[in-house]
Amino acid sequence: PEIKVETVPGKMNDYVHIDVQDTTLCPRYCARIIRNVKIGPSPMWMRKALNAAGVRAINNIVDITNYVMLETGHPMHAFDLAKVKDNHIIVRRANKGETITTLDGKERALTPDMLMIADQTNATGIAGVMGGEYSGIMDDTTDVVFEAACFDGASVRTAAKALGMRTDASARFEKGLDPRMCMPAIKRALELVEELGCGEVVTELIDCDTHKDTQKKAPFDAKWINNFLGTDISEED
């Protein structure tokens, strides 16, 4: 369906700056700000849908990202803006000897071939695998950064395997996702924010898009298809 979202005026640079340093491993990174967030439980219909798919309901903001992942196939992430140092998000490779404590509470040793989401001081997430404990959404969160990005599948698979952590997000990214799905995913998440009444969507967005459109065309021959299937479907249908 066509997605429509009511927004409030605002510029992204007033809230956060995005710096994608490795466009090979991250060909597209979209971000949007939700302000005056009201953290609470999701409505029952959303919790039931998540539980039925084997995903644990946490709170409305995190649940929205997981619901969109199930609905569109594209993983998302939400950051607490207050925990992003100097309001600067950097997409870079890990530094030698760098570590991160992930959302599951475990400290992970990183290697320079792993792509990270970071701020000026710390790594805040392992790209395409899991966010960091430091940046998680808490009950006192007031402003949120929604992220919908596309990460290189081989890079995500290698990092997840090396760290021994295969997640819902990595299972999708490792197969190779379409960068064009970033925008529909984040727009759908914003629509759900409005529907659940859990925050105000800031008008401006950031879209760091360096991917090359590689759409392929397949020949269409209605007669051949009908012969192959034993059907009688018109070319128009």
Short mmCIF file of C-alpha atoms in Angstrom, two decimals:
data_model
loop_
_atom_site.label_atom_id
_atom_site.label_comp_id
_atom_site.label_asym_id
_atom_site.label_seq_id
_atom_site.Cartn_x
_atom_site.Cartn_y
_atom_site.Cartn_z
CA PRO A 1 0.00 0.00 0.00
CA GLU A 2 0.99 3.62 -0.46
CA ILE A 3 2.57 4.88 2.73
CA LYS A 4 1.67 8.29 4.12
CA VAL A 5 3.27 9.80 7.20
CA GLU A 6 2.59 13.07 9.01
CA THR A 7 5.84 14.82 9.94
CA VAL A 8 7.06 17.71 12.05
CA PRO A 9 9.55 20.28 10.67
CA GLY A 10 13.21 19.59 11.29
CA LYS A 11 16.60 19.06 9.66
CA MET A 12 18.61 15.88 10.20
CA ASN A 13 21.82 17.81 10.76
CA ASP A 14 20.23 19.40 13.81
CA TYR A 15 20.00 15.92 15.32
CA VAL A 16 22.62 13.62 13.81
CA HIS A 17 25.39 13.45 11.21
CA ILE A 18 25.98 10.23 9.24
CA ASP A 19 29.44 9.37 7.89
CA VAL A 20 29.63 6.20 5.77
CA GLN A 21 33.37 5.55 5.45
CA ASP A 22 33.13 2.17 3.71
CA THR A 23 30.64 2.33 0.84
CA THR A 24 31.76 -1.07 -0.49
CA LEU A 25 30.47 -2.90 2.58
CA CYS A 26 27.60 -0.42 3.07
CA PRO A 27 26.22 0.71 -0.30
CA ARG A 28 23.17 2.38 1.24
CA TYR A 29 22.36 3.86 4.65
CA CYS A 30 19.04 5.57 5.39
CA ALA A 31 18.26 7.27 8.68
CA ARG A 32 15.31 9.14 10.15
CA ILE A 33 14.69 10.85 13.50
CA ILE A 34 11.73 10.16 15.80
CA ARG A 35 11.45 12.72 18.58
CA ASN A 36 9.37 12.88 21.78
CA VAL A 37 9.21 9.09 21.84
CA LYS A 38 6.86 7.39 24.28
CA ILE A 39 8.31 3.97 25.15
CA GLY A 40 5.76 1.35 26.15
CA PRO A 41 4.34 -2.03 25.19
CA SER A 42 3.18 -2.63 21.62
CA PRO A 43 -0.50 -3.26 20.94
CA MET A 44 -1.64 -6.85 21.31
CA TRP A 45 -1.99 -7.43 17.54
CA MET A 46 1.67 -6.60 17.00
CA ARG A 47 2.86 -8.69 19.94
CA LYS A 48 0.82 -11.65 18.71
CA ALA A 49 2.27 -11.32 15.20
CA LEU A 50 5.84 -11.18 16.55
CA ASN A 51 5.33 -14.09 18.91
CA ALA A 52 3.77 -16.17 16.15
CA ALA A 53 6.94 -15.60 14.10
CA GLY A 54 9.19 -16.54 17.01
CA VAL A 55 10.30 -12.98 17.82
CA ARG A 56 10.12 -11.75 21.43
CA ALA A 57 8.18 -8.53 21.95
CA ILE A 58 10.27 -5.91 23.82
CA ASN A 59 8.79 -2.41 23.47
CA ASN A 60 6.95 -0.42 20.81
CA ILE A 61 10.03 1.04 19.08
CA VAL A 62 12.06 -2.19 18.97
CA ASP A 63 8.93 -4.16 18.05
CA ILE A 64 8.29 -1.85 15.09
CA THR A 65 11.76 -2.58 13.68
CA ASN A 66 11.24 -6.33 14.07
CA TYR A 67 7.73 -6.20 12.62
CA VAL A 68 9.02 -4.33 9.55
CA MET A 69 11.80 -6.91 9.17
CA LEU A 70 9.23 -9.72 9.10
CA GLU A 71 6.90 -7.78 6.81
CA THR A 72 9.44 -6.55 4.24
CA GLY A 73 12.37 -8.92 4.74
CA HIS A 74 14.67 -5.97 5.45
CA PRO A 75 16.21 -5.67 8.95
CA MET A 76 16.20 -2.32 10.75
CA HIS A 77 17.79 -0.90 13.87
CA ALA A 78 16.88 1.82 16.35
CA PHE A 79 19.43 3.90 18.29
CA ASP A 80 18.87 6.02 21.38
CA LEU A 81 20.09 9.38 20.05
CA ALA A 82 21.16 10.53 23.52
CA LYS A 83 23.72 7.71 23.61
CA VAL A 84 25.32 8.60 20.27
CA LYS A 85 28.46 10.57 21.16
CA ASP A 86 28.42 14.05 19.59
CA ASN A 87 25.37 12.95 17.56
CA HIS A 88 27.72 11.47 14.98
CA ILE A 89 27.11 8.00 13.49
CA ILE A 90 30.07 6.50 11.62
CA VAL A 91 29.96 3.37 9.46
CA ARG A 92 33.51 1.99 9.43
CA ARG A 93 35.61 -1.10 9.80
CA ALA A 94 36.60 -2.14 13.32
CA ASN A 95 39.94 -1.00 14.70
CA LYS A 96 42.56 -3.58 15.62
CA GLY A 97 41.94 -4.84 19.16
CA GLU A 98 38.56 -3.11 19.40
CA THR A 99 35.79 -4.71 21.45
CA ILE A 100 32.05 -4.21 21.83
CA THR A 101 29.45 -5.36 24.33
CA THR A 102 26.44 -6.44 22.29
CA LEU A 103 22.76 -6.33 23.27
CA ASP A 104 23.02 -9.86 24.69
CA GLY A 105 25.49 -8.54 27.30
CA LYS A 106 28.56 -10.32 25.92
CA GLU A 107 31.85 -8.63 25.10
CA ARG A 108 33.04 -9.38 21.57
CA ALA A 109 36.56 -9.04 20.18
CA LEU A 110 36.50 -7.42 16.74
CA THR A 111 38.81 -7.62 13.73
CA PRO A 112 39.50 -4.99 11.03
CA ASP A 113 37.49 -6.89 8.40
CA MET A 114 34.26 -6.41 10.39
CA LEU A 115 31.97 -3.47 9.59
CA MET A 116 30.83 -1.43 12.59
CA ILE A 117 28.29 1.23 13.40
CA ALA A 118 30.05 3.64 15.73
CA ASP A 119 30.09 7.13 17.20
CA GLN A 120 33.09 9.36 17.82
CA THR A 121 34.17 7.24 20.78
CA ASN A 122 32.75 3.72 20.72
CA ALA A 123 31.47 1.01 18.43
CA THR A 124 27.68 0.96 18.91
CA GLY A 125 26.80 -2.06 16.77
CA ILE A 126 28.08 -4.82 14.50
CA ALA A 127 26.65 -3.96 11.09
CA GLY A 128 23.99 -6.42 10.01
CA VAL A 129 24.45 -8.63 13.06
CA MET A 130 23.53 -7.02 16.39
CA GLY A 131 23.45 -3.64 18.07
CA GLY A 132 25.58 -2.69 21.03
CA GLU A 133 24.31 -2.68 24.61
CA TYR A 134 25.45 0.94 24.87
CA SER A 135 22.97 2.25 22.29
CA GLY A 136 19.87 0.20 23.13
CA ILE A 137 16.36 1.62 23.50
CA MET A 138 15.47 2.08 27.19
CA ASP A 139 12.39 3.20 29.11
CA ASP A 140 13.77 6.76 29.36
CA THR A 141 14.61 7.10 25.64
CA THR A 142 13.15 10.30 24.17
CA ASP A 143 14.71 10.62 20.69
CA VAL A 144 15.41 7.73 18.34
CA VAL A 145 17.39 7.24 15.14
CA PHE A 146 15.82 4.68 12.82
CA GLU A 147 18.34 2.96 10.56
CA ALA A 148 17.56 1.01 7.40
CA ALA A 149 20.78 0.08 5.64
CA CYS A 150 22.16 -2.47 3.23
CA PHE A 151 25.35 -4.29 4.17
CA ASP A 152 27.50 -6.62 2.08
CA GLY A 153 26.21 -10.17 2.54
CA ALA A 154 29.60 -11.90 2.57
CA SER A 155 30.93 -9.42 5.14
CA VAL A 156 27.96 -9.98 7.46
CA ARG A 157 28.17 -13.77 7.10
CA THR A 158 31.92 -13.78 7.85
CA ALA A 159 31.54 -11.53 10.90
CA ALA A 160 28.57 -13.46 12.32
CA LYS A 161 30.41 -16.78 11.90
CA ALA A 162 33.64 -15.47 13.44
CA LEU A 163 31.74 -14.12 16.44
CA GLY A 164 29.54 -17.20 16.77
CA MET A 165 26.31 -15.20 16.62
CA ARG A 166 23.76 -15.77 13.88
CA THR A 167 20.81 -13.42 14.32
CA ASP A 168 17.53 -12.74 12.53
CA ALA A 169 19.22 -9.76 10.86
CA SER A 170 22.41 -11.58 9.82
CA ALA A 171 20.41 -14.51 8.44
CA ARG A 172 18.78 -12.08 6.02
CA PHE A 173 21.74 -9.83 5.21
CA GLU A 174 24.11 -12.73 4.53
CA LYS A 175 21.99 -13.84 1.57
CA GLY A 176 22.34 -10.43 -0.08
CA LEU A 177 19.56 -7.83 0.19
CA ASP A 178 18.39 -5.23 -2.32
CA PRO A 179 19.52 -1.68 -1.40
CA ARG A 180 16.29 -0.38 -2.95
CA MET A 181 14.34 -1.90 -0.04
CA CYS A 182 15.92 0.43 2.53
CA MET A 183 13.54 3.29 1.81
CA PRO A 184 10.27 1.29 1.76
CA ALA A 185 11.29 -0.38 5.03
CA ILE A 186 12.04 2.85 6.88
CA LYS A 187 8.89 4.51 5.54
CA ARG A 188 6.79 1.58 6.75
CA ALA A 189 8.40 1.87 10.19
CA LEU A 190 7.53 5.57 10.32
CA GLU A 191 3.94 4.78 9.39
CA LEU A 192 3.76 2.34 12.32
CA VAL A 193 5.22 4.97 14.67
CA GLU A 194 2.35 7.24 13.68
CA GLU A 195 -0.24 4.46 13.92
CA LEU A 196 0.94 3.48 17.42
CA GLY A 197 1.23 7.15 18.50
CA CYS A 198 4.69 6.62 19.99
CA GLY A 199 6.61 9.59 18.58
CA GLU A 200 6.92 12.47 16.12
CA VAL A 201 8.60 11.88 12.74
CA VAL A 202 11.03 14.63 11.70
CA THR A 203 10.52 15.67 8.07
CA GLU A 204 14.05 15.44 6.67
CA LEU A 205 15.85 12.16 6.10
CA ILE A 206 19.40 11.05 5.34
CA ASP A 207 19.97 8.69 2.42
CA CYS A 208 23.62 7.78 1.75
CA ASP A 209 23.11 5.83 -1.48
CA THR A 210 26.13 4.71 -3.51
CA HIS A 211 24.81 1.40 -4.90
CA LYS A 212 24.69 0.77 -8.63
CA ASP A 213 21.30 -0.31 -9.91
CA THR A 214 21.80 -3.79 -11.32
CA GLN A 215 18.22 -4.72 -12.23
CA LYS A 216 18.03 -7.51 -14.77
CA LYS A 217 15.33 -8.11 -17.34
CA ALA A 218 13.98 -11.52 -18.25
CA PRO A 219 12.24 -12.15 -21.59
CA PHE A 220 8.48 -12.66 -21.36
CA ASP A 221 6.80 -15.09 -23.72
CA ALA A 222 3.17 -15.78 -22.76
CA LYS A 223 2.80 -18.55 -25.35
CA TRP A 224 5.87 -20.43 -24.06
CA ILE A 225 4.71 -20.08 -20.44
CA ASN A 226 1.23 -21.40 -21.26
CA ASN A 227 2.71 -24.35 -23.18
CA PHE A 228 5.08 -25.12 -20.32
CA LEU A 229 2.40 -24.93 -17.61
CA GLY A 230 -0.46 -26.39 -19.63
CA THR A 231 -2.49 -23.24 -18.99
CA ASP A 232 -4.49 -20.81 -21.07
CA ILE A 233 -3.81 -17.40 -19.50
CA SER A 234 -3.99 -14.25 -21.58
CA GLU A 235 -0.80 -12.25 -22.11
CA GLU A 236 -2.35 -9.30 -20.27
CA ASP A 237 -3.15 -11.42 -17.18
#
